[in-house]
PDB file of C-alpha atoms and ligand atoms in Angstrom:
ATOM      1  CA  MET A   1      -0.250   0.067   0.231  1.00 77.00           C
ATOM      2  CA  LYS A   2       0.999   3.356  -1.221  1.00 80.00           C
ATOM      3  CA  PRO A   3       2.577   5.160   2.232  1.00 84.00           C
ATOM      4  CA  THR A   4       0.954   8.040   2.998  1.00 91.00           C
ATOM      5  CA  VAL A   5       2.179  12.090   3.670  1.00 92.00           C
ATOM      6  CA  GLN A   6       1.034  11.606   7.628  1.00 92.00           C
ATOM      7  CA  GLY A   7       2.815   7.971   7.162  1.00 91.00           C
ATOM      8  CA  ILE A   8       5.987   9.963   6.718  1.00 94.00           C
ATOM      9  CA  LEU A   9       5.710  12.432   8.720  1.00 94.00           C
ATOM     10  CA  ALA A  10       4.713   9.712  11.707  1.00 93.00           C
ATOM     11  CA  LYS A  11       8.311   8.253  10.947  1.00 93.00           C
ATOM     12  CA  VAL A  12       9.586  12.075  11.965  1.00 93.00           C
ATOM     13  CA  LYS A  13       8.058  12.060  15.339  1.00 91.00           C
ATOM     14  CA  HIS A  14       9.462   8.833  15.909  1.00 89.00           C
ATOM     15  CA  ILE A  15      13.297   9.445  15.016  1.00 89.00           C
ATOM     16  CA  GLN A  16      16.449   9.311  17.119  1.00 85.00           C
ATOM     17  CA  PRO A  17      16.538  12.851  18.874  1.00 85.00           C
ATOM     18  CA  LEU A  18      20.027  14.851  18.339  1.00 87.00           C
ATOM     19  CA  SER A  19      21.723  14.865  21.367  1.00 87.00           C
ATOM     20  CA  GLN A  20      21.091  18.016  24.010  1.00 87.00           C
ATOM     21  CA  THR A  21      24.223  19.650  23.379  1.00 90.00           C
ATOM     22  CA  LEU A  22      24.047  20.096  19.724  1.00 91.00           C
ATOM     23  CA  VAL A  23      19.934  21.031  20.035  1.00 91.00           C
ATOM     24  CA  ARG A  24      21.718  24.095  22.551  1.00 92.00           C
ATOM     25  CA  LEU A  25      24.872  24.890  20.184  1.00 92.00           C
ATOM     26  CA  LEU A  26      22.578  25.103  16.710  1.00 92.00           C
ATOM     27  CA  GLN A  27      19.857  27.357  18.325  1.00 91.00           C
ATOM     28  CA  LEU A  28      22.656  29.574  20.825  1.00 91.00           C
ATOM     29  CA  ALA A  29      25.074  29.603  16.810  1.00 87.00           C
ATOM     30  CA  GLY A  30      21.121  30.515  15.414  1.00 83.00           C
ATOM     31  CA  LYS A  31      20.888  34.006  17.385  1.00 82.00           C
ATOM     32  CA  GLU A  32      22.621  36.926  16.204  1.00 79.00           C
ATOM     33  CA  ASP A  33      24.415  37.713  19.320  1.00 84.00           C
ATOM     34  CA  HIS A  34      26.257  35.176  21.069  1.00 87.00           C
ATOM     35  CA  SER A  35      29.588  34.295  21.900  1.00 89.00           C
ATOM     36  CA  MET A  36      32.325  32.020  22.171  1.00 90.00           C
ATOM     37  CA  GLN A  37      32.570  31.804  25.571  1.00 92.00           C
ATOM     38  CA  GLU A  38      28.314  31.065  25.827  1.00 93.00           C
ATOM     39  CA  MET A  39      28.767  28.376  23.419  1.00 93.00           C
ATOM     40  CA  THR A  40      31.902  26.788  25.769  1.00 95.00           C
ATOM     41  CA  ARG A  41      29.926  26.628  28.579  1.00 95.00           C
ATOM     42  CA  ILE A  42      27.154  24.859  26.451  1.00 95.00           C
ATOM     43  CA  ILE A  43      30.092  21.952  25.775  1.00 94.00           C
ATOM     44  CA  ALA A  44      31.800  21.786  28.778  1.00 94.00           C
ATOM     45  CA  CYS A  45      28.777  20.435  30.105  1.00 92.00           C
ATOM     46  CA  ASP A  46      28.973  17.327  27.690  1.00 91.00           C
ATOM     47  CA  ASN A  47      32.128  15.727  28.464  1.00 89.00           C
ATOM     48  CA  ALA A  48      31.654  13.132  25.340  1.00 87.00           C
ATOM     49  CA  LEU A  49      31.757  16.533  23.247  1.00 90.00           C
ATOM     50  CA  THR A  50      34.513  18.206  25.311  1.00 93.00           C
ATOM     51  CA  ALA A  51      36.852  15.590  24.276  1.00 89.00           C
ATOM     52  CA  ASN A  52      36.250  15.182  20.928  1.00 89.00           C
ATOM     53  CA  VAL A  53      36.775  19.069  20.639  1.00 92.00           C
ATOM     54  CA  LEU A  54      40.326  18.475  22.786  1.00 92.00           C
ATOM     55  CA  LYS A  55      40.879  15.375  20.049  1.00 88.00           C
ATOM     56  CA  VAL A  56      40.712  17.352  17.034  1.00 88.00           C
ATOM     57  CA  VAL A  57      42.156  20.346  18.657  1.00 90.00           C
ATOM     58  CA  ASN A  58      45.241  18.656  18.881  1.00 90.00           C
ATOM     59  CA  SER A  59      45.010  16.863  15.655  1.00 84.00           C
ATOM     60  CA  ALA A  60      47.477  16.593  12.993  1.00 78.00           C
ATOM     61  CA  ALA A  61      45.325  18.504  10.603  1.00 78.00           C
ATOM     62  CA  PHE A  62      45.770  21.474  13.677  1.00 82.00           C
ATOM     63  CA  ALA A  63      49.076  20.340  14.872  1.00 80.00           C
ATOM     64  CA  PRO A  64      49.641  22.857  18.103  1.00 82.00           C
ATOM     65  CA  ARG A  65      53.004  23.515  18.769  1.00 87.00           C
ATOM     66  CA  GLU A  66      52.468  23.075  22.404  1.00 89.00           C
ATOM     67  CA  PRO A  67      49.375  20.677  23.521  1.00 90.00           C
ATOM     68  CA  ILE A  68      45.650  22.467  24.527  1.00 93.00           C
ATOM     69  CA  THR A  69      44.171  20.708  27.064  1.00 92.00           C
ATOM     70  CA  SER A  70      41.442  23.689  27.919  1.00 94.00           C
ATOM     71  CA  LEU A  71      38.589  23.752  26.735  1.00 95.00           C
ATOM     72  CA  PRO A  72      38.502  27.419  26.038  1.00 95.00           C
ATOM     73  CA  MET A  73      41.758  27.647  23.919  1.00 94.00           C
ATOM     74  CA  ALA A  74      40.040  24.860  21.916  1.00 95.00           C
ATOM     75  CA  VAL A  75      37.476  26.643  21.354  1.00 94.00           C
ATOM     76  CA  THR A  76      39.284  29.989  20.648  1.00 93.00           C
ATOM     77  CA  ARG A  77      41.643  27.964  18.359  1.00 92.00           C
ATOM     78  CA  LEU A  78      38.676  25.899  16.058  1.00 91.00           C
ATOM     79  CA  GLY A  79      36.521  28.616  16.104  1.00 90.00           C
ATOM     80  CA  GLU A  80      32.723  28.598  16.103  1.00 88.00           C
ATOM     81  CA  ARG A  81      32.128  26.657  12.569  1.00 86.00           C
ATOM     82  CA  LEU A  82      34.147  23.674  12.922  1.00 88.00           C
ATOM     83  CA  VAL A  83      33.507  23.385  16.748  1.00 91.00           C
ATOM     84  CA  VAL A  84      29.561  23.448  15.550  1.00 91.00           C
ATOM     85  CA  GLY A  85      30.409  21.287  13.024  1.00 89.00           C
ATOM     86  CA  ILE A  86      32.252  18.681  15.207  1.00 91.00           C
ATOM     87  CA  ALA A  87      29.170  18.252  17.446  1.00 91.00           C
ATOM     88  CA  VAL A  88      26.982  18.026  14.572  1.00 90.00           C
ATOM     89  CA  GLY A  89      29.228  14.785  13.093  1.00 85.00           C
ATOM     90  CA  SER A  90      29.096  13.461  16.687  1.00 81.00           C
ATOM     91  CA  GLY A  91      25.474  14.368  17.502  1.00 80.00           C
ATOM     92  CA  ALA A  92      24.017  13.385  14.489  1.00 83.00           C
ATOM     93  CA  SER A  93      26.772  10.685  13.796  1.00 81.00           C
ATOM     94  CA  LEU A  94      23.927   7.671  13.360  1.00 81.00           C
ATOM     95  CA  HIS A  95      22.028   9.842  11.413  1.00 87.00           C
ATOM     96  CA  PHE A  96      24.846  10.651   8.930  1.00 86.00           C
ATOM     97  CA  SER A  97      26.483   7.470   9.010  1.00 84.00           C
ATOM     98  CA  SER A  98      23.342   5.283   7.542  1.00 86.00           C
ATOM     99  CA  ALA A  99      23.141   4.743   4.277  1.00 92.00           C
ATOM    100  CA  LEU A 100      20.519   6.100   2.289  1.00 94.00           C
ATOM    101  CA  ASP A 101      19.249   2.869   0.357  1.00 92.00           C
ATOM    102  CA  GLY A 102      16.493   4.462  -1.519  1.00 92.00           C
ATOM    103  CA  TYR A 103      19.059   6.644  -3.093  1.00 92.00           C
ATOM    104  CA  ASP A 104      21.243   3.973  -3.516  1.00 90.00           C
ATOM    105  CA  SER A 105      24.103   5.856  -1.578  1.00 91.00           C
ATOM    106  CA  ARG A 106      26.039   3.610   0.606  1.00 91.00           C
ATOM    107  CA  ARG A 107      27.451   4.861   4.090  1.00 90.00           C
ATOM    108  CA  GLY A 108      29.447   7.694   4.625  1.00 88.00           C
ATOM    109  CA  GLU A 109      27.787   9.607   1.644  1.00 93.00           C
ATOM    110  CA  LEU A 110      25.620  11.659   3.041  1.00 93.00           C
ATOM    111  CA  TRP A 111      28.568  12.878   5.652  1.00 91.00           C
ATOM    112  CA  GLU A 112      30.874  13.273   2.516  1.00 92.00           C
ATOM    113  CA  HIS A 113      27.736  15.462   0.713  1.00 95.00           C
ATOM    114  CA  SER A 114      26.652  17.895   3.770  1.00 94.00           C
ATOM    115  CA  LEU A 115      30.008  18.775   4.670  1.00 93.00           C
ATOM    116  CA  ARG A 116      31.222  19.351   1.283  1.00 95.00           C
ATOM    117  CA  THR A 117      28.047  21.523   0.602  1.00 96.00           C
ATOM    118  CA  ALA A 118      28.560  23.079   4.171  1.00 95.00           C
ATOM    119  CA  ILE A 119      32.013  24.361   2.775  1.00 94.00           C
ATOM    120  CA  ALA A 120      30.839  25.419  -0.136  1.00 97.00           C
ATOM    121  CA  ALA A 121      28.382  26.783   0.930  1.00 97.00           C
ATOM    122  CA  ARG A 122      30.083  29.435   3.341  1.00 95.00           C
ATOM    123  CA  GLU A 123      32.293  30.304   0.923  1.00 96.00           C
ATOM    124  CA  PHE A 124      29.423  31.283  -1.572  1.00 97.00           C
ATOM    125  CA  GLY A 125      28.086  33.359   1.930  1.00 96.00           C
ATOM    126  CA  ARG A 126      32.069  35.252   2.046  1.00 95.00           C
ATOM    127  CA  LEU A 127      30.976  35.930  -1.844  1.00 96.00           C
ATOM    128  CA  ALA A 128      27.094  37.234  -1.258  1.00 96.00           C
ATOM    129  CA  VAL A 129      25.542  40.587  -2.088  1.00 95.00           C
ATOM    130  CA  SER A 130      23.633  40.953   1.056  1.00 89.00           C
ATOM    131  CA  PRO A 131      25.644  40.544   3.944  1.00 84.00           C
ATOM    132  CA  MET A 132      24.973  37.134   6.016  1.00 85.00           C
ATOM    133  CA  GLU A 133      26.464  34.959   8.861  1.00 85.00           C
ATOM    134  CA  VAL A 134      28.673  32.698   6.609  1.00 89.00           C
ATOM    135  CA  ASP A 135      28.876  30.093   9.748  1.00 87.00           C
ATOM    136  CA  GLN A 136      25.124  30.158   9.695  1.00 90.00           C
ATOM    137  CA  ALA A 137      25.398  29.146   5.770  1.00 93.00           C
ATOM    138  CA  TYR A 138      28.064  26.368   6.951  1.00 92.00           C
ATOM    139  CA  THR A 139      25.767  24.742   9.286  1.00 91.00           C
ATOM    140  CA  GLY A 140      22.438  24.853   7.205  1.00 94.00           C
ATOM    141  CA  GLY A 141      24.963  22.781   4.320  1.00 95.00           C
ATOM    142  CA  LEU A 142      25.257  20.539   6.940  1.00 93.00           C
ATOM    143  CA  LEU A 143      21.899  20.113   7.717  1.00 94.00           C
ATOM    144  CA  HIS A 144      20.422  20.437   4.339  1.00 96.00           C
ATOM    145  CA  ASP A 145      19.473  16.991   3.456  1.00 96.00           C
ATOM    146  CA  LEU A 146      18.674  15.569   6.799  1.00 94.00           C
ATOM    147  CA  GLY A 147      14.791  14.841   5.249  1.00 95.00           C
ATOM    148  CA  LYS A 148      16.298  11.822   3.471  1.00 96.00           C
ATOM    149  CA  ILE A 149      16.941   9.697   5.983  1.00 94.00           C
ATOM    150  CA  ILE A 150      13.517   9.324   6.795  1.00 94.00           C
ATOM    151  CA  LEU A 151      12.283   9.213   2.951  1.00 95.00           C
ATOM    152  CA  SER A 152      15.121   7.145   2.090  1.00 94.00           C
ATOM    153  CA  ASP A 153      13.104   3.463   2.684  1.00 93.00           C
ATOM    154  CA  PHE A 154       9.770   4.573   1.645  1.00 94.00           C
ATOM    155  CA  LEU A 155      11.422   5.547  -1.624  1.00 92.00           C
ATOM    156  CA  ARG A 156      13.161   2.213  -1.661  1.00 91.00           C
ATOM    157  CA  GLN A 157       9.324   0.317  -1.348  1.00 90.00           C
ATOM    158  CA  GLU A 158       7.931   2.946  -3.669  1.00 88.00           C
ATOM    159  CA  LEU A 159      10.957   2.532  -6.277  1.00 85.00           C
ATOM    160  CA  ALA A 160      10.741  -1.463  -5.470  1.00 83.00           C
ATOM    161  CA  GLY A 161       7.473  -1.542  -6.386  1.00 76.00           C
ATOM    162  CA  GLN A 162       7.872   0.419 -10.054  1.00 72.00           C
ATOM    163  CA  THR A 163       6.003  -1.817 -12.791  1.00 67.00           C
ATOM    164  CA  ASP A 164       7.626   1.233 -15.616  1.00 68.00           C
ATOM    165  CA  ASN A 165      11.490   1.464 -15.756  1.00 72.00           C
ATOM    166  CA  LEU A 166      11.625   4.287 -13.274  1.00 73.00           C
ATOM    167  CA  ALA A 167      14.054   2.545 -10.953  1.00 72.00           C
ATOM    168  CA  GLU A 168      16.489   1.386 -13.416  1.00 72.00           C
ATOM    169  CA  GLU A 169      16.709   4.924 -15.256  1.00 71.00           C
ATOM    170  CA  LEU A 170      17.646   6.261 -12.244  1.00 70.00           C
ATOM    171  CA  ARG A 171      19.879   3.739 -11.391  1.00 69.00           C
ATOM    172  CA  GLN A 172      21.500   4.551 -14.999  1.00 69.00           C
ATOM    173  CA  HIS A 173      21.993   8.259 -14.336  1.00 66.00           C
ATOM    174  CA  GLU A 174      19.143   9.097 -17.042  1.00 66.00           C
ATOM    175  CA  ARG A 175      18.123  12.374 -16.896  1.00 67.00           C
ATOM    176  CA  HIS A 176      15.378  13.716 -14.642  1.00 64.00           C
ATOM    177  CA  PRO A 177      16.229  17.330 -14.032  1.00 69.00           C
ATOM    178  CA  ASP A 178      13.869  17.128 -10.926  1.00 85.00           C
ATOM    179  CA  PHE A 179      14.060  14.404  -8.534  1.00 90.00           C
ATOM    180  CA  LEU A 180      11.809  16.491  -6.437  1.00 92.00           C
ATOM    181  CA  ALA A 181       9.234  15.834  -8.313  1.00 90.00           C
ATOM    182  CA  VAL A 182      10.449  12.338  -8.691  1.00 89.00           C
ATOM    183  CA  GLU A 183       9.511  12.134  -5.077  1.00 93.00           C
ATOM    184  CA  ARG A 184       6.496  13.793  -5.121  1.00 92.00           C
ATOM    185  CA  ARG A 185       4.995  11.186  -8.245  1.00 89.00           C
ATOM    186  CA  LEU A 186       6.348   8.232  -5.606  1.00 90.00           C
ATOM    187  CA  LEU A 187       5.158   9.975  -2.519  1.00 93.00           C
ATOM    188  CA  ASN A 188       3.605  12.655  -2.669  1.00 94.00           C
ATOM    189  CA  THR A 189       6.063  14.579  -0.361  1.00 96.00           C
ATOM    190  CA  ASP A 190       9.768  15.620  -0.808  1.00 96.00           C
ATOM    191  CA  HIS A 191      12.817  15.456   1.563  1.00 97.00           C
ATOM    192  CA  CYS A 192      12.711  19.191   1.663  1.00 97.00           C
ATOM    193  CA  GLU A 193       8.852  18.669   2.887  1.00 97.00           C
ATOM    194  CA  ILE A 194      10.306  16.101   5.349  1.00 97.00           C
ATOM    195  CA  GLY A 195      13.438  18.222   5.902  1.00 96.00           C
ATOM    196  CA  MET A 196      11.589  20.724   7.362  1.00 96.00           C
ATOM    197  CA  ALA A 197       9.251  19.473   9.674  1.00 96.00           C
ATOM    198  CA  LEU A 198      12.529  16.878  11.206  1.00 94.00           C
ATOM    199  CA  GLY A 199      13.878  20.371  11.721  1.00 94.00           C
ATOM    200  CA  ARG A 200      10.731  21.633  13.486  1.00 94.00           C
ATOM    201  CA  GLU A 201      10.655  18.303  15.251  1.00 93.00           C
ATOM    202  CA  TRP A 202      13.987  18.954  16.519  1.00 91.00           C
ATOM    203  CA  ARG A 203      13.533  22.804  17.182  1.00 89.00           C
ATOM    204  CA  LEU A 204      16.215  23.845  15.166  1.00 92.00           C
ATOM    205  CA  PRO A 205      16.305  27.228  14.400  1.00 92.00           C
ATOM    206  CA  GLU A 206      14.252  28.724  11.376  1.00 93.00           C
ATOM    207  CA  SER A 207      17.091  29.769   9.550  1.00 93.00           C
ATOM    208  CA  LEU A 208      18.382  26.230   9.549  1.00 94.00           C
ATOM    209  CA  CYS A 209      14.467  24.705   8.966  1.00 96.00           C
ATOM    210  CA  ALA A 210      14.157  27.107   5.928  1.00 97.00           C
ATOM    211  CA  ALA A 211      17.449  26.151   4.508  1.00 97.00           C
ATOM    212  CA  MET A 212      16.682  22.308   4.893  1.00 97.00           C
ATOM    213  CA  ALA A 213      13.181  23.426   3.481  1.00 98.00           C
ATOM    214  CA  TRP A 214      14.029  25.499   0.896  1.00 98.00           C
ATOM    215  CA  HIS A 215      17.696  24.451  -0.700  1.00 98.00           C
ATOM    216  CA  HIS A 216      16.260  23.504  -3.993  1.00 97.00           C
ATOM    217  CA  ALA A 217      14.020  26.799  -4.171  1.00 96.00           C
ATOM    218  CA  PRO A 218      16.026  28.995  -2.286  1.00 97.00           C
ATOM    219  CA  SER A 219      14.029  31.549  -4.315  1.00 97.00           C
ATOM    220  CA  LYS A 220      10.677  30.634  -2.141  1.00 96.00           C
ATOM    221  CA  ALA A 221      12.212  30.844   0.894  1.00 97.00           C
ATOM    222  CA  PRO A 222      10.973  33.318   3.653  1.00 96.00           C
ATOM    223  CA  GLU A 223      13.102  36.560   2.849  1.00 95.00           C
ATOM    224  CA  GLU A 224      15.243  36.841   6.673  1.00 93.00           C
ATOM    225  CA  HIS A 225      16.186  33.603   5.301  1.00 94.00           C
ATOM    226  CA  ARG A 226      16.621  33.619   1.675  1.00 96.00           C
ATOM    227  CA  ALA A 227      20.373  34.687   1.169  1.00 96.00           C
ATOM    228  CA  LEU A 228      21.658  31.494   3.367  1.00 96.00           C
ATOM    229  CA  VAL A 229      19.429  29.698   1.656  1.00 97.00           C
ATOM    230  CA  TYR A 230      20.963  31.006  -1.976  1.00 97.00           C
ATOM    231  CA  CYS A 231      24.574  29.834  -0.436  1.00 97.00           C
ATOM    232  CA  VAL A 232      23.353  26.387   0.454  1.00 98.00           C
ATOM    233  CA  HIS A 233      21.771  26.257  -3.073  1.00 98.00           C
ATOM    234  CA  GLY A 234      24.988  26.516  -4.583  1.00 97.00           C
ATOM    235  CA  GLY A 235      27.069  24.800  -1.943  1.00 97.00           C
ATOM    236  CA  ASP A 236      24.777  22.012  -3.075  1.00 97.00           C
ATOM    237  CA  PHE A 237      25.953  22.176  -6.388  1.00 96.00           C
ATOM    238  CA  VAL A 238      29.288  22.782  -5.914  1.00 96.00           C
ATOM    239  CA  ALA A 239      29.671  19.129  -3.878  1.00 96.00           C
ATOM    240  CA  MET A 240      28.119  17.389  -6.222  1.00 94.00           C
ATOM    241  CA  LEU A 241      30.094  18.881  -9.326  1.00 93.00           C
ATOM    242  CA  CYS A 242      32.979  17.594  -7.088  1.00 90.00           C
ATOM    243  CA  GLY A 243      31.372  14.318  -7.515  1.00 89.00           C
ATOM    244  CA  ALA A 244      29.689  13.443  -3.981  1.00 89.00           C
ATOM    245  CA  GLY A 245      26.469  13.349  -4.275  1.00 83.00           C
ATOM    246  CA  THR A 246      24.229  11.377  -2.503  1.00 83.00           C
ATOM    247  CA  GLY A 247      23.504   8.247  -5.066  1.00 86.00           C
ATOM    248  CA  MET A 248      20.882   8.109  -7.761  1.00 85.00           C
ATOM    249  CA  ASP A 249      19.720  12.108  -7.193  1.00 87.00           C
ATOM    250  CA  SER A 250      22.860  13.553  -8.193  1.00 85.00           C
ATOM    251  CA  LEU A 251      23.029  16.891 -10.140  1.00 86.00           C
ATOM    252  CA  GLN A 252      19.061  15.627 -10.652  1.00 85.00           C
ATOM    253  CA  TYR A 253      17.895  19.514  -9.658  1.00 89.00           C
ATOM    254  CA  SER A 254      17.422  22.331 -11.288  1.00 88.00           C
ATOM    255  CA  MET A 255      19.654  25.414 -10.485  1.00 91.00           C
ATOM    256  CA  ASP A 256      17.628  28.405  -9.387  1.00 94.00           C
ATOM    257  CA  LYS A 257      18.229  31.194 -12.845  1.00 93.00           C
ATOM    258  CA  GLY A 258      18.558  34.103 -10.926  1.00 93.00           C
ATOM    259  CA  PHE A 259      21.346  32.767  -8.466  1.00 95.00           C
ATOM    260  CA  TYR A 260      24.563  34.011  -9.720  1.00 94.00           C
ATOM    261  CA  ALA A 261      22.680  37.935  -9.017  1.00 95.00           C
ATOM    262  CA  HIS A 262      22.394  36.831  -5.599  1.00 96.00           C
ATOM    263  CA  PHE A 263      26.778  36.781  -5.605  1.00 96.00           C
ATOM    264  CA  ARG A 264      30.032  38.729  -6.689  1.00 94.00           C
ATOM    265  CA  LEU A 265      31.657  35.633  -8.269  1.00 92.00           C
ATOM    266  CA  GLY A 266      34.143  36.965 -10.902  1.00 88.00           C
ATOM    267  CA  PRO A 267      35.740  34.707 -13.444  1.00 91.00           C
ATOM    268  CA  GLY A 268      37.533  31.053 -11.818  1.00 93.00           C
ATOM    269  CA  ALA A 269      35.411  32.286  -8.441  1.00 95.00           C
ATOM    270  CA  VAL A 270      33.111  28.646  -8.624  1.00 95.00           C
ATOM    271  CA  GLU A 271      36.722  26.283  -9.247  1.00 95.00           C
ATOM    272  CA  ARG A 272      38.354  28.400  -6.676  1.00 96.00           C
ATOM    273  CA  ILE A 273      35.285  27.717  -4.091  1.00 97.00           C
ATOM    274  CA  MET A 274      36.051  23.406  -5.754  1.00 96.00           C
ATOM    275  CA  LEU A 275      39.134  23.934  -4.934  1.00 95.00           C
ATOM    276  CA  THR A 276      39.010  25.330  -1.008  1.00 95.00           C
ATOM    277  CA  VAL A 277      36.181  22.299  -1.163  1.00 95.00           C
ATOM    278  CA  GLN A 278      38.995  19.580  -1.879  1.00 93.00           C
ATOM    279  CA  ASP A 279      41.999  20.702   0.217  1.00 90.00           C
ATOM    280  CA  GLU A 280      38.900  21.883   3.545  1.00 89.00           C
ATOM    281  CA  TYR A 281      37.217  18.124   3.172  1.00 91.00           C
ATOM    282  CA  LYS A 282      40.625  16.495   2.927  1.00 87.00           C
ATOM    283  CA  GLN A 283      41.573  18.310   6.184  1.00 81.00           C
ATOM    284  CA  THR A 284      38.518  18.284   8.514  1.00 81.00           C
ATOM    285  CA  ALA A 285      36.216  15.224   7.318  1.00 81.00           C
ATOM    286  CA  GLY A 286      38.517  12.882   9.400  1.00 74.00           C
ATOM    287  CA  PRO A 287      38.728  14.680  12.320  1.00 71.00           C
ATOM    288  CA  MET A 288      35.057  15.979  12.551  1.00 74.00           C
ATOM    289  CA  LEU A 289      33.706  12.609  12.049  1.00 67.00           C
ATOM    290  CA  GLY A 290      36.211  11.588  15.061  1.00 56.00           C
ATOM    291  CA  THR A 291      38.676   9.527  13.608  1.00 47.00           C
ATOM    292  CA  ALA A 292      41.759  11.580  13.971  1.00 40.00           C
ATOM    293  CA  LYS A 293      44.782  10.456  15.063  1.00 39.00           C
TER     294      LYS A 293
HETATM  295 FE1  FE2 B 301      18.647  18.054  -1.075  1.00 69.81          FE
HETATM  296 FE1  FE2 B 302      22.290  17.902  -1.253  1.00 69.81          FE
END
C-alpha cells in the first residue's frame, strides 16, 4: 500500500532526537548576539563532546605547537564553525552515517555530501551580495539533506514496486532534472518538506529549517533567510560537481535561474570554491567524524 504523507510524517516524530548539547549549540549559533564563551559553557557540560573537541584541536590537521588542554583555548583555536561541525558530526553521527538505500547511496556518502556542501556554502556566503552570517550557511549546508534519512526507506519500497522502468532509469543516471518531482510522484512529498518537519521536530532555528526546506527552490525561502538558502543551494551544486552526491539523485535538480545575481562571482570563482572544498574536506572530514589520530 502506498505510504501516506501522514505516515511519513509520523516517522519524523519517532526518529532518534539530536543530542541536547547539539540542539542547544545550534539554537545559540542561530542567535545574532552570541559569544564563544556561551558556546564553551554548553560544550563543557558534555564530557564526550569536550573530549572530541580537544582531540580534534590536537590532531595532525591543526598541529598545535604545544598540546592544548583547555577547552576555551581549543574553542578559540577551532572557531565556531568547526566546533559546531564537530558537535554535528558526533551528536548526529547515527543519522549521517546511515546508508540511503532508497537513493542508492552507501554509508558515509551523506556526510561527505553534507560537509562539502557546508564548506562551499560558507564560501558562497563570503561572496554574497547581501551581508550574511557565513557560519550559519556552513551549518545549513551540514543539515540541508537530512530529510532524506526519513524518505529513503519509503522511496526504496516504492521504487521496488514500480512496474515501469523508472528505478532503472534513475540508477543509470538518465536525466530527471527534477528529482523532487520523482519523490512527489512516488510519495506525495519530498525530502525538503520532510526536512522542514524534521527541523521543527528538533526545534532547530528557523534559518536552518529554511535551509532544509528550500535549498532546491531558494527564491521561495522566507525573505529573512533567503540569502543563506541561496548559499546552501550553490553549495549543494558544488558538492555534486565535486562528485559527492547522495546516489541516484546527484545533479538531478535544477539550478535557480536568478542564482548568480545573489553573488559577486568573478571569473574562476566557482572553480576556486571547488578547490577550497577539496582541500578543506581532506583536512577536516576525518577529525570532525572523530577519526583523527
Ligand atoms: Fe536536497
Ligand atoms: Fe544536497
